[in-house]
mmCIF file of C-alpha atoms in Angstrom:
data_model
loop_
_atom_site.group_PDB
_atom_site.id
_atom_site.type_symbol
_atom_site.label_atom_id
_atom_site.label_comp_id
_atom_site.label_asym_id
_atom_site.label_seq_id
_atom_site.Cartn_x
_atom_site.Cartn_y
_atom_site.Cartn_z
ATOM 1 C CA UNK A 30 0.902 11.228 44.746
ATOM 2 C CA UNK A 31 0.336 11.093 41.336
ATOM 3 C CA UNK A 32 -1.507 7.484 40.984
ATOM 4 C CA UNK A 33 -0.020 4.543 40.517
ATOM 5 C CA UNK A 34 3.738 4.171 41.522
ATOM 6 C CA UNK A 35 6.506 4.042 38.838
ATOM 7 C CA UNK A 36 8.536 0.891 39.415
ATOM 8 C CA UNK A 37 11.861 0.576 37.709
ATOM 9 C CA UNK A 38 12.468 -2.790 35.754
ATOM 10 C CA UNK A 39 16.275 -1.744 34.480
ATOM 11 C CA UNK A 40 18.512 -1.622 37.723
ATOM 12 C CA UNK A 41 21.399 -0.087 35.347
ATOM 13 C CA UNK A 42 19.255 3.080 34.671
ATOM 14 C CA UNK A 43 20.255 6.120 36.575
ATOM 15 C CA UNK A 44 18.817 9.285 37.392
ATOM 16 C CA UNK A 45 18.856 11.910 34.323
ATOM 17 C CA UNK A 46 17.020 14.681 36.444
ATOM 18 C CA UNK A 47 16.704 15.501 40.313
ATOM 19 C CA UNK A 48 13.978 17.552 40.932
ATOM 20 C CA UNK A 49 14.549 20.416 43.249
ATOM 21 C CA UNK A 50 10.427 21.478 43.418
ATOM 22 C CA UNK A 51 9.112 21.437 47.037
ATOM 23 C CA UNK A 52 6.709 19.281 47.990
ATOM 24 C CA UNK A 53 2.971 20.833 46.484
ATOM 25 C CA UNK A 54 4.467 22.969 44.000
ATOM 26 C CA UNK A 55 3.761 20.722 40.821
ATOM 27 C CA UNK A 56 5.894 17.789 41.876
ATOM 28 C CA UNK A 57 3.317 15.536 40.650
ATOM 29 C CA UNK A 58 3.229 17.206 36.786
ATOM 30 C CA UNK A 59 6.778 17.236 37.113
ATOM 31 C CA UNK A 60 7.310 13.804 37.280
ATOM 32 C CA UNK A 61 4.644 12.683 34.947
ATOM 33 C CA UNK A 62 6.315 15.311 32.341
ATOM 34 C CA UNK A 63 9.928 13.660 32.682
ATOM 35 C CA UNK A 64 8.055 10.310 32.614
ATOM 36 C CA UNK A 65 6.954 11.230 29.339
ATOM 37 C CA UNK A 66 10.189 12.980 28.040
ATOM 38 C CA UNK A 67 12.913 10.414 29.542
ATOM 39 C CA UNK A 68 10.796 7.316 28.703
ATOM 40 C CA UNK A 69 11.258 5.761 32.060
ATOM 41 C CA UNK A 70 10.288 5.267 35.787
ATOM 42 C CA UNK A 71 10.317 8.425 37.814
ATOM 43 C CA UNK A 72 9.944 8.675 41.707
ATOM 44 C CA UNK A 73 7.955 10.862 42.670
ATOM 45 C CA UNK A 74 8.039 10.629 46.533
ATOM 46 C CA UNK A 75 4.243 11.216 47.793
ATOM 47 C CA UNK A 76 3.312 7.947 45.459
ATOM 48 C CA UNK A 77 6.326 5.885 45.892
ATOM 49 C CA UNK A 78 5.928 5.924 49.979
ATOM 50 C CA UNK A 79 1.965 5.469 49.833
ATOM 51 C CA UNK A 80 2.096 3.045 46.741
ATOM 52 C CA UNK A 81 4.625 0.926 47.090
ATOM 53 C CA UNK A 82 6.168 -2.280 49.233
ATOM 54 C CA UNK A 83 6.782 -2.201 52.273
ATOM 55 C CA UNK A 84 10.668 -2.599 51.663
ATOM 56 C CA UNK A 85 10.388 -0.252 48.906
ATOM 57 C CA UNK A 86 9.316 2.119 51.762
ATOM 58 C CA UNK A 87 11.891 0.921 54.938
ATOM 59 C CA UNK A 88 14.355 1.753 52.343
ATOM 60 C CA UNK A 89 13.505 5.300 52.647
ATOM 61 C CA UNK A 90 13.567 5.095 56.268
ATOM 62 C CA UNK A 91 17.367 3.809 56.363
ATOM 63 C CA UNK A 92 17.965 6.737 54.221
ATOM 64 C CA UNK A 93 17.083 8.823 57.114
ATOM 65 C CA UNK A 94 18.587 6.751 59.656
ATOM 66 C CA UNK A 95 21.969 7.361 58.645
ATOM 67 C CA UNK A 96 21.860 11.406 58.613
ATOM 68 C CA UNK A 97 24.906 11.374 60.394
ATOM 69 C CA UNK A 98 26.992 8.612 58.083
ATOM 70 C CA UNK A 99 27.399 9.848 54.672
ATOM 71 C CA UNK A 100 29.167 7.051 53.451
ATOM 72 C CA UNK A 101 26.036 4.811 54.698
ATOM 73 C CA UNK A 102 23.485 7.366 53.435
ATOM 74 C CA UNK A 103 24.831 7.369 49.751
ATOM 75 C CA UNK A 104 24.771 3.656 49.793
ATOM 76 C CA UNK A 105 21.273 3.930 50.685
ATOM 77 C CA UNK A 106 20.440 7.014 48.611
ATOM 78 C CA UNK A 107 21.699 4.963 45.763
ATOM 79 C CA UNK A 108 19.662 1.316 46.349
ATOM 80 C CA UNK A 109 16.414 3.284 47.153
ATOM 81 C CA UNK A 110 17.050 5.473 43.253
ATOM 82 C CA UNK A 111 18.334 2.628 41.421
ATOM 83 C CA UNK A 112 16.138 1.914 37.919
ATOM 84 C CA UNK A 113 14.350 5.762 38.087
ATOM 85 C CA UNK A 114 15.325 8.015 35.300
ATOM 86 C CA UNK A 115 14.122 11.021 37.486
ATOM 87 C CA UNK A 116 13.032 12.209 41.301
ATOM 88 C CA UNK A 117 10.729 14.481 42.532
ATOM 89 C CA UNK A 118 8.882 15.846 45.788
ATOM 90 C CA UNK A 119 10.153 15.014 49.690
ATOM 91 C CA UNK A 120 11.659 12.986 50.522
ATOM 92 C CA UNK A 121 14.299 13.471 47.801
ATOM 93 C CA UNK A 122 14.420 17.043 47.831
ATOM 94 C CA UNK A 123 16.139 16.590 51.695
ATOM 95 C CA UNK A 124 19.294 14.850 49.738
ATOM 96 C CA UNK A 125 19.675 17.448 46.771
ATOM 97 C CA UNK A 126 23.624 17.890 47.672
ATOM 98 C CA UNK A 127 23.486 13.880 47.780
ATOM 99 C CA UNK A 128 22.018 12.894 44.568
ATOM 100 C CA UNK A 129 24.004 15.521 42.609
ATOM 101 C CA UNK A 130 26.870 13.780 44.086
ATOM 102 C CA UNK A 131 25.722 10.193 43.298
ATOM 103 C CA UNK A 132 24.712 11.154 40.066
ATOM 104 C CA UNK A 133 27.154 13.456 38.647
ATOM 105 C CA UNK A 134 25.735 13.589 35.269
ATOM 106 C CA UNK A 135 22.675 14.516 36.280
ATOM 107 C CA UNK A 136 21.192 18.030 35.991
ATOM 108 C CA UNK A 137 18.642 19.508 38.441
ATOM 109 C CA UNK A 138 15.329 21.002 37.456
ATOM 110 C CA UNK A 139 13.902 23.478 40.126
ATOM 111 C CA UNK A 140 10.082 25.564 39.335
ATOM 112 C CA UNK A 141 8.753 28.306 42.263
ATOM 113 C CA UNK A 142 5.491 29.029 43.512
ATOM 114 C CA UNK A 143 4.845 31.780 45.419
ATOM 115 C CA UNK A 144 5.381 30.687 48.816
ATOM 116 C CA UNK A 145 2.198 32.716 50.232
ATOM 117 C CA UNK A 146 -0.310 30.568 48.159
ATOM 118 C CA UNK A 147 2.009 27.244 49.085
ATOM 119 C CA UNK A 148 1.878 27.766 52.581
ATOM 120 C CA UNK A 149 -2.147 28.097 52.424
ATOM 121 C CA UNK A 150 -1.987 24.962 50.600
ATOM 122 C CA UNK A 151 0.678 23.253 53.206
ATOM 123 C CA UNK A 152 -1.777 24.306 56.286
ATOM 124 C CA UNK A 153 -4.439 22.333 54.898
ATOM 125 C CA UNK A 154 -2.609 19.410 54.577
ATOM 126 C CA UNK A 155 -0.766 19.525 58.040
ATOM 127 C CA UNK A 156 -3.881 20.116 59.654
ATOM 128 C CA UNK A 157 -5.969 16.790 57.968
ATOM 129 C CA UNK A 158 -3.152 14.648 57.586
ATOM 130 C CA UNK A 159 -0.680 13.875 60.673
ATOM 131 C CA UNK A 160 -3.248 13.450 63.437
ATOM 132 C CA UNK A 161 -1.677 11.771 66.273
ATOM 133 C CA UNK A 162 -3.324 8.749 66.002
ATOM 134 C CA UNK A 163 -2.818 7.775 62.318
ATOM 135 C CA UNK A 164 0.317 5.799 63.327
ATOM 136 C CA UNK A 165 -1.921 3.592 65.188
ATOM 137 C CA UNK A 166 -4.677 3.709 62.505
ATOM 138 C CA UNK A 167 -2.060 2.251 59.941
ATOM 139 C CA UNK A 168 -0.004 0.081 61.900
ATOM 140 C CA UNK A 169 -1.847 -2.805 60.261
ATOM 141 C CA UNK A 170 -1.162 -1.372 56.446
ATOM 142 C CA UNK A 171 2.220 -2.463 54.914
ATOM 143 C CA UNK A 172 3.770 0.153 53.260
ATOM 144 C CA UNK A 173 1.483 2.651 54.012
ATOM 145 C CA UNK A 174 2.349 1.982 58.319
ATOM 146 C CA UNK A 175 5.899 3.986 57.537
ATOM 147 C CA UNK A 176 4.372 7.332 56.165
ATOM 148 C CA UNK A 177 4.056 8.888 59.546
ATOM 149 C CA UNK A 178 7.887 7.685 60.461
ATOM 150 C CA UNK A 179 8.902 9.112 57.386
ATOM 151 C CA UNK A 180 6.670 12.280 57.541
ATOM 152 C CA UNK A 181 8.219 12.762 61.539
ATOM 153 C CA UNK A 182 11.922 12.509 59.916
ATOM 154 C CA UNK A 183 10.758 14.789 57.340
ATOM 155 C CA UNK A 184 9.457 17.099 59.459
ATOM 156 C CA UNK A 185 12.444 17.209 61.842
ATOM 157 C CA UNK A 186 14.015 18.871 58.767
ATOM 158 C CA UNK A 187 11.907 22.459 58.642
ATOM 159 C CA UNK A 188 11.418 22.487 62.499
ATOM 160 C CA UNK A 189 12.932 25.533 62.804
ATOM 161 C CA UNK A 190 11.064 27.109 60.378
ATOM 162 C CA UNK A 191 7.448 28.169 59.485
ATOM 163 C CA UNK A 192 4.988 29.159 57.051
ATOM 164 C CA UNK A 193 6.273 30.539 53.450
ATOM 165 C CA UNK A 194 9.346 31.026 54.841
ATOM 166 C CA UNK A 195 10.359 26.977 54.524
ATOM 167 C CA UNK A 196 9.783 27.274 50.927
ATOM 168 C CA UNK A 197 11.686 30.884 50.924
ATOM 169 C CA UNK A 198 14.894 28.991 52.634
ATOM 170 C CA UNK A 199 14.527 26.501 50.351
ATOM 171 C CA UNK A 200 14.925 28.107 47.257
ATOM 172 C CA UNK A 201 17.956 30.027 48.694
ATOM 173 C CA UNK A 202 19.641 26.389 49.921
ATOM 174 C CA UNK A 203 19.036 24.637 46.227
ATOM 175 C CA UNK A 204 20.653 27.456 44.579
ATOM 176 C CA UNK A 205 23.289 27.345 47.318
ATOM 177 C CA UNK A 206 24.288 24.233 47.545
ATOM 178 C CA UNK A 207 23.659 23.165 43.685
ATOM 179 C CA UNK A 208 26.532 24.210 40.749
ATOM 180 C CA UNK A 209 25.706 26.794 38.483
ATOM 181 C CA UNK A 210 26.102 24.766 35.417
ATOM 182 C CA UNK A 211 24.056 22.243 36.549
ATOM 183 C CA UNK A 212 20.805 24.239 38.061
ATOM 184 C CA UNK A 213 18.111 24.877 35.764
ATOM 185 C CA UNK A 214 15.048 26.967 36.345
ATOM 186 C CA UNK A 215 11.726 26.368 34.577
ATOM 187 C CA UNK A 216 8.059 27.683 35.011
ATOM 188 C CA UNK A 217 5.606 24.611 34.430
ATOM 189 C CA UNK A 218 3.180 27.607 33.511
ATOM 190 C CA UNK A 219 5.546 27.187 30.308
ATOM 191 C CA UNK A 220 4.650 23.531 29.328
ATOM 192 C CA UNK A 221 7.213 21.199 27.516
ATOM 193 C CA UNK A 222 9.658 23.391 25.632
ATOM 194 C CA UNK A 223 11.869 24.566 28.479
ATOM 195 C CA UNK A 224 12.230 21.184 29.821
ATOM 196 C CA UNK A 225 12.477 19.901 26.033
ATOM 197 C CA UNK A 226 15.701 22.255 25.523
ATOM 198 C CA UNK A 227 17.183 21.856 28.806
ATOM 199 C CA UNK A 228 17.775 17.762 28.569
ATOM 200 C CA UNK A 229 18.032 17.993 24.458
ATOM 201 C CA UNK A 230 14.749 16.237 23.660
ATOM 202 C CA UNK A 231 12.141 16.447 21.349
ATOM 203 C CA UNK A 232 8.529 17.849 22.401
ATOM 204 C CA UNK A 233 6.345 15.256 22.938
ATOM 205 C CA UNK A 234 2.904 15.110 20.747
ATOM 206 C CA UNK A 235 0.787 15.566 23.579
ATOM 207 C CA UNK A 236 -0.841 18.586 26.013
ATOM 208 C CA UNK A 237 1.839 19.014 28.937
ATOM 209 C CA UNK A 238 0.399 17.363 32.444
ATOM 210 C CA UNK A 239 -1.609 19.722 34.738
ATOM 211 C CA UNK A 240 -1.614 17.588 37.718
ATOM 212 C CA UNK A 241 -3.458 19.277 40.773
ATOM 213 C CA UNK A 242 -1.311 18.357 43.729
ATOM 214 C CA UNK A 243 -3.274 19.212 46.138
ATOM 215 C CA UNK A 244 -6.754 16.783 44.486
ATOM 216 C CA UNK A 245 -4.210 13.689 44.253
ATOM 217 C CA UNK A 246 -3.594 14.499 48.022
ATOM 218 C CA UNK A 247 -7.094 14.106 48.907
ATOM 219 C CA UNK A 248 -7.382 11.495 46.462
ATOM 220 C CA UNK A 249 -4.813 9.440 47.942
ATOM 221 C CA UNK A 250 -5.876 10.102 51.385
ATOM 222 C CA UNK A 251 -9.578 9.035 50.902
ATOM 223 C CA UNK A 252 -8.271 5.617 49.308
ATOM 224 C CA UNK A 253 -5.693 5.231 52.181
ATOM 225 C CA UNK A 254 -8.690 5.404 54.639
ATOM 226 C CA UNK A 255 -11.110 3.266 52.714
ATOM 227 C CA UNK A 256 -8.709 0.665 52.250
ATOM 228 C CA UNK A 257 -7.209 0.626 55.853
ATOM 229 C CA UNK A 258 -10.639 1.169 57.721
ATOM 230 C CA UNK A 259 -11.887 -2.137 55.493
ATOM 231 C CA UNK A 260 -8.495 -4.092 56.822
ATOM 232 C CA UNK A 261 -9.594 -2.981 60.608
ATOM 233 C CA UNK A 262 -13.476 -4.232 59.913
ATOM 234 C CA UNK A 263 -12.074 -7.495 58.768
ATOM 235 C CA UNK A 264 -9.498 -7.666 61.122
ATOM 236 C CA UNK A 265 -12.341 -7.247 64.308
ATOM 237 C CA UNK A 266 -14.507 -9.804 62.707
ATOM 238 C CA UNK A 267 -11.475 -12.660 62.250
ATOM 239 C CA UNK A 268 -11.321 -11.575 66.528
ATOM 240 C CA UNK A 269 -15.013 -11.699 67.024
ATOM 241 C CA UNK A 270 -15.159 -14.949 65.217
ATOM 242 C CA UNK A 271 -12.350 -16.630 67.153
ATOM 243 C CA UNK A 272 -13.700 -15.493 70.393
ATOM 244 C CA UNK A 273 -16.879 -16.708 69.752
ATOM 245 C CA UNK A 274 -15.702 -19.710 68.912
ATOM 246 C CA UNK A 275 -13.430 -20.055 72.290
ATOM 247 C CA UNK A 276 -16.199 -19.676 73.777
ATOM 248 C CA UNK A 277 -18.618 -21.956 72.298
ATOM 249 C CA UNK A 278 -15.414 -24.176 72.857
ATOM 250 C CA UNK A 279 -15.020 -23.616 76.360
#
């Protein structure tokens, strides 16, 4: 949710980096710091899925859909990456294992935070943003009418787990699943150079991005609101109108 959406305009560009930071850890300076370094488009999940089309976004969705057909899921792992130099935050972080195999050249960039002070920060956001109704409430938005789908598959994914101890289990999966010659881990704390050294490129001339995840969040949401409450107002008053007018008419 860093802004505006990346949107790749080179289909034969391929992911250089898969980011294995959870979701509100620094996903958002992350991906504006490879944006910077690798000179190209970089999805960064929270913006793609509330910023872009809405078959940008259903592509996502058939991601999910085939869990259980890896063959399929690949195939659609690969359309919905295709152009990005980069990924970071949910939902690619649920296809780590994936991506490394689609993109074998690739290396993986994980950074920590201590999972205490994430999970204060998670609460918040679980409590203000999936209210029951806001499937309803954005039915009307395209694009933006999938993010509760998508935030119910990605949920279904840490449903047996709670508080810091998703992003404890998470670590210990990446590091699991990931091979040791390809896992890299940096502190963001420690600006460009480790990321600089790591993919071979030279520092950019520029203060390294100190994105607060959790103000784009709120950012984002406040827009999503004003934008979708406008679409209901004018929405009721196309209805009013033609109801008036039937019955003027009859």
């Amino acid at each position: 949710m860093g802004g505006v959406p990346s949107v790749p305009t080179d289909p034969n560009r391929s992911l250089q980096v898969i980011g294995a930071g959870f979701a509100r850890t620094g996903t958002v300076s992350m991906a504006l710091a490879l944006e910077k370094i690798l000179d190209g488009p970089v999805c960064h999940g929270g913006t793609q899925l509330l910023g872009r089309e809405d078959a940008y976004v259903q592509k996502w969705l058939a991601v999910y859909a085939a869990k259980d057909n890896k063959p399929k899921r690949l195939a659609a792992l690969r359309e919905v990456t295709r152009g990005f130099v980069a990924i970071t935050d949910t939902p690619g972080t649920h296809f780590i294992e994936d991506l490394c195999e689609i993109y074998p050249d690739a290396q993986v960039i994980g950074w920590r935070r201590d999972p205490e002070k994430w999970w204060k920060s998670m609460e918040q956001m679980i409590k203000h943003a999936m209210p029951g109704w806001l499937r309803w409430y954005l039915i009307i938005m395209p694009g933006w009418r999938w993010f509760p789908v998508i935030m119910g598959e990605m949920s279904k994914r840490e449903r047996d787990l709670s508080g810091s101890g998703i992003l404890e289990h998470y670590y210990s999966k990446i590091e699991r699943i990931v091979p040791e010659n390809r896992m890299y881990w940096v502190e963001l704390s420690d600006g460009w150079a480790p990321l600089c050294k790591i993919l071979d490129k030279p520092i950019p001339d520029c203060p390294f991005p100190r994105a607060n995840d959790s103000k784009a969040v709120e950012e984002t949401a406040r827009y999503v609101f004003k934008r979708t409450a406008l679409a209901w107002m004018g929405l009721m008053g196309v209805l009013l109108a033609v109801s008036m007018f039937l019955w003027y008419m009859y």
